[in-house]
PDB file of C-alpha atoms in Angstrom:
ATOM      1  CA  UNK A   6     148.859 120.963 167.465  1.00  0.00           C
ATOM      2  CA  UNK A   7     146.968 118.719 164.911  1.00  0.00           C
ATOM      3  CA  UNK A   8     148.093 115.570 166.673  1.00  0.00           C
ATOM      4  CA  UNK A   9     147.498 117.006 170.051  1.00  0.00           C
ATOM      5  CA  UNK A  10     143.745 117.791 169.274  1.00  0.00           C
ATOM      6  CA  UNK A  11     143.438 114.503 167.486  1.00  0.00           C
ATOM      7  CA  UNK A  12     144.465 112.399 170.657  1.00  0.00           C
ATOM      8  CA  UNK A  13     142.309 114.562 172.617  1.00  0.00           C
ATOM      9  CA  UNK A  14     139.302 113.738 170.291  1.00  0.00           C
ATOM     10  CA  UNK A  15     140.180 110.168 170.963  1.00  0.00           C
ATOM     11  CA  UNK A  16     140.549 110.359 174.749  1.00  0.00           C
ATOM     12  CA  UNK A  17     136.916 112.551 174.755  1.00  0.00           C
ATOM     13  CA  UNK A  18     135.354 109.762 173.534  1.00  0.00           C
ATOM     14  CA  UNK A  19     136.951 106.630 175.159  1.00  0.00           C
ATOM     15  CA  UNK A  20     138.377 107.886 178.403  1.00  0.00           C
ATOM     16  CA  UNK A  21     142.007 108.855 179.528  1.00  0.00           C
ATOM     17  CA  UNK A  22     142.597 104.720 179.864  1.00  0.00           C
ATOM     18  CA  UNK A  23     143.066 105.347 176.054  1.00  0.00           C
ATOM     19  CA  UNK A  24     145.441 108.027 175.585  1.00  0.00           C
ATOM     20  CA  UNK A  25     148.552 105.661 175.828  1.00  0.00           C
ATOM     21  CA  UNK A  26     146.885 103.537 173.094  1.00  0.00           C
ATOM     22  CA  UNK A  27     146.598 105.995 170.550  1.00  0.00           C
ATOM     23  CA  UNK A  28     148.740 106.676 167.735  1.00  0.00           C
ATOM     24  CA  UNK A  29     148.941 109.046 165.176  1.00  0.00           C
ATOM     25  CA  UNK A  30     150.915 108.915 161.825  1.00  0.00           C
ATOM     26  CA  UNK A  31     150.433 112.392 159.424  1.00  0.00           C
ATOM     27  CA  UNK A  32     150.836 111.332 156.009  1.00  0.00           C
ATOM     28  CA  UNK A  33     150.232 114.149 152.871  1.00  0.00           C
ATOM     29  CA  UNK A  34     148.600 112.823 149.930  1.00  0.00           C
ATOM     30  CA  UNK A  35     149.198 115.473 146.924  1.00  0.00           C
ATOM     31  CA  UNK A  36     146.057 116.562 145.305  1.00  0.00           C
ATOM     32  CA  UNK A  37     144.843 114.336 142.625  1.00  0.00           C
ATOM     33  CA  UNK A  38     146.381 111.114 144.054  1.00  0.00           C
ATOM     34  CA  UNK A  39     143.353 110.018 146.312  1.00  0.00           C
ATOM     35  CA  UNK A  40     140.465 108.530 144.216  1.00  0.00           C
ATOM     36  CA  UNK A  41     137.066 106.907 145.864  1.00  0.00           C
ATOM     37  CA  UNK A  42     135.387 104.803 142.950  1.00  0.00           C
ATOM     38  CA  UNK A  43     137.574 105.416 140.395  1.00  0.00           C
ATOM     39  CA  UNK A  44     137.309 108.853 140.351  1.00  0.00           C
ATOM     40  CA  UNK A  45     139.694 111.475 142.121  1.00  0.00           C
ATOM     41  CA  UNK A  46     138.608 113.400 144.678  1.00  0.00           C
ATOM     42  CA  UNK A  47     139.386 116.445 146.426  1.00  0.00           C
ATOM     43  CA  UNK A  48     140.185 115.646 150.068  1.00  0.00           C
ATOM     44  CA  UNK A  49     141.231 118.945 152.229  1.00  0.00           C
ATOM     45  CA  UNK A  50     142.179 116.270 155.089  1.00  0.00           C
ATOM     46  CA  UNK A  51     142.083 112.732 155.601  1.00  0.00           C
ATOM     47  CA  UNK A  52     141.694 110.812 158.816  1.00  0.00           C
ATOM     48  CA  UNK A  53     142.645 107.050 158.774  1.00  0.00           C
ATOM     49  CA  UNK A  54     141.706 105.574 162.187  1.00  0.00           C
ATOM     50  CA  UNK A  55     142.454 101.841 163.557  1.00  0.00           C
ATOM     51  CA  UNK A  56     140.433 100.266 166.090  1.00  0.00           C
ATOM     52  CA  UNK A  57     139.678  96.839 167.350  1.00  0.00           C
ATOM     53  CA  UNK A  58     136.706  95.393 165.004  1.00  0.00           C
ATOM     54  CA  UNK A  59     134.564  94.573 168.669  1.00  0.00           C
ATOM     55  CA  UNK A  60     134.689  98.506 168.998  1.00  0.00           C
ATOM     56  CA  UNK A  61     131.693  97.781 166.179  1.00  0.00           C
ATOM     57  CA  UNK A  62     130.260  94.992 167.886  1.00  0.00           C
ATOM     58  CA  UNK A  63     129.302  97.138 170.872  1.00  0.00           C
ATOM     59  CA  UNK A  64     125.431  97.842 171.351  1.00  0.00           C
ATOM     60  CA  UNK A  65     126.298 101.680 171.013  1.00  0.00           C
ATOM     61  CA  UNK A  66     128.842 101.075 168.386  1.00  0.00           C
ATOM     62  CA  UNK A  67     126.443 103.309 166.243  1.00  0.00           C
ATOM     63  CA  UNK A  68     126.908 106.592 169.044  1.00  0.00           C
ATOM     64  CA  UNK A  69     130.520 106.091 169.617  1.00  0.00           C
ATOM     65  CA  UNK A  70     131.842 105.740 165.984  1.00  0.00           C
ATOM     66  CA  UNK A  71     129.364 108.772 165.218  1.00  0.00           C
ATOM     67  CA  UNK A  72     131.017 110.529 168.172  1.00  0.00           C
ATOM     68  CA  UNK A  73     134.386 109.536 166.961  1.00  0.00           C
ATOM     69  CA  UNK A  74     134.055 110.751 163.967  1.00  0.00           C
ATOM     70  CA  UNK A  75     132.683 114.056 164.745  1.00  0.00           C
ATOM     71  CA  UNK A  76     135.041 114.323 167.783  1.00  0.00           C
ATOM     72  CA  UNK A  77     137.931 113.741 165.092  1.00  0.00           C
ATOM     73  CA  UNK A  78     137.014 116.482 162.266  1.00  0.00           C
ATOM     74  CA  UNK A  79     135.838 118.452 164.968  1.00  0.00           C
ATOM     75  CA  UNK A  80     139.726 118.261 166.249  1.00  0.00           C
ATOM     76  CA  UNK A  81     141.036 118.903 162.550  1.00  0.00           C
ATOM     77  CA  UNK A  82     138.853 122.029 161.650  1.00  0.00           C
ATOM     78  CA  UNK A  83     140.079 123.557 165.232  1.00  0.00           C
ATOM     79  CA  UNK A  84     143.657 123.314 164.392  1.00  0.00           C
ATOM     80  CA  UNK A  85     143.267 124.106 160.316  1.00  0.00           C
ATOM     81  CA  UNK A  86     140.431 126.166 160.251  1.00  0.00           C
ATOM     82  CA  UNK A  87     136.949 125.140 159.616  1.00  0.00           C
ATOM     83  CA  UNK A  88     136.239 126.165 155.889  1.00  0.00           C
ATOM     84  CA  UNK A  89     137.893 122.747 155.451  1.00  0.00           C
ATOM     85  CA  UNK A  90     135.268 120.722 157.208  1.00  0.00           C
ATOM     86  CA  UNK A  91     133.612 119.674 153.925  1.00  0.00           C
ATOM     87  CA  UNK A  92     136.665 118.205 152.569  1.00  0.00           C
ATOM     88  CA  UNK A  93     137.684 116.550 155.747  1.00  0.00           C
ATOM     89  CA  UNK A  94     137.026 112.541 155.535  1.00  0.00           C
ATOM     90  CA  UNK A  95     137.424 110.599 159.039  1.00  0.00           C
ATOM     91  CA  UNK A  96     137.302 106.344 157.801  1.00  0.00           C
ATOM     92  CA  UNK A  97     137.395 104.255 160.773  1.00  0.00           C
ATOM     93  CA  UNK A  98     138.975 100.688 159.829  1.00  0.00           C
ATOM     94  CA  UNK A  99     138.541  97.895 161.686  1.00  0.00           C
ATOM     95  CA  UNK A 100     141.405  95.467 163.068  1.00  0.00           C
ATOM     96  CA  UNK A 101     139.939  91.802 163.919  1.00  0.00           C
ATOM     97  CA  UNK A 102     141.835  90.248 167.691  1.00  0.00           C
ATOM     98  CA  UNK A 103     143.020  87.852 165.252  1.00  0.00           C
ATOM     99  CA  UNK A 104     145.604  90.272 163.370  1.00  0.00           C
ATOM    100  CA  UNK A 105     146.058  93.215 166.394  1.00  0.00           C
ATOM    101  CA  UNK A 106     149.805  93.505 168.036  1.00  0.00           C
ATOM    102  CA  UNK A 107     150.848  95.778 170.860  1.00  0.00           C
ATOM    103  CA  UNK A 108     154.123  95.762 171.515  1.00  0.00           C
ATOM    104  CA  UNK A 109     155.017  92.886 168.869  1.00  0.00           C
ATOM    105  CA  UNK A 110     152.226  90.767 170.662  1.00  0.00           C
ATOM    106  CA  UNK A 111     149.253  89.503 170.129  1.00  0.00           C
ATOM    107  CA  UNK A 112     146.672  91.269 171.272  1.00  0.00           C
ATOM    108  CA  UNK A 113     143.217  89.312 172.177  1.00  0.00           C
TER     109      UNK A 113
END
């Protein structure tokens, strides 16, 4: 269901044309083993998204990301319940053209 709802969140915001494009790897990390400046911190859910850096070089790179990452905890909270929205952290990380491979191929 989670992955479901996080594709969905994606596809909202992009279009269908990016459903094929998007993958999704679920990775736990126990309590007490993420840390943000040194310091642990309690995470109830943890988002790790990939784009294309250009996706920030947009003129409304400011609305989409801000719609992506509402779109994305929004997704989370529906499928785990939404006294966990707090704790929920969506990061966005950029991927220059430079060092982005579909299919074993550059990508540019």
């Amino acid at each position: 269901m989670l992955v479901t709802a996080l594709t969905d969140a994606i596809v909202d915001v992009y279009g269908e044309w990016a459903r094929d494009l998007v993958s999704i790897r679920l990775a736990g990390v126990p309590a007490g083993r993420f840390a943000q400046g040194g310091k642990a911190v309690d995470t109830n859910a943890s988002v790790i998204l990939g784009v294309r850096a250009d996706v920030f070089d947009r003129p409304d790179a400011a609305q989409i990301t801000a719609h992506l990452g509402t779109a994305l905890t929004d997704a989370i909270t529906r499928v785990v319940g939404d006294d966990l929205r707090t704790g929920t952290m969506v990061e966005l990380v950029a991927s220059p053209p430079e060092r982005t491979f579909v299919g074993g191929a550059l990508s540019v």
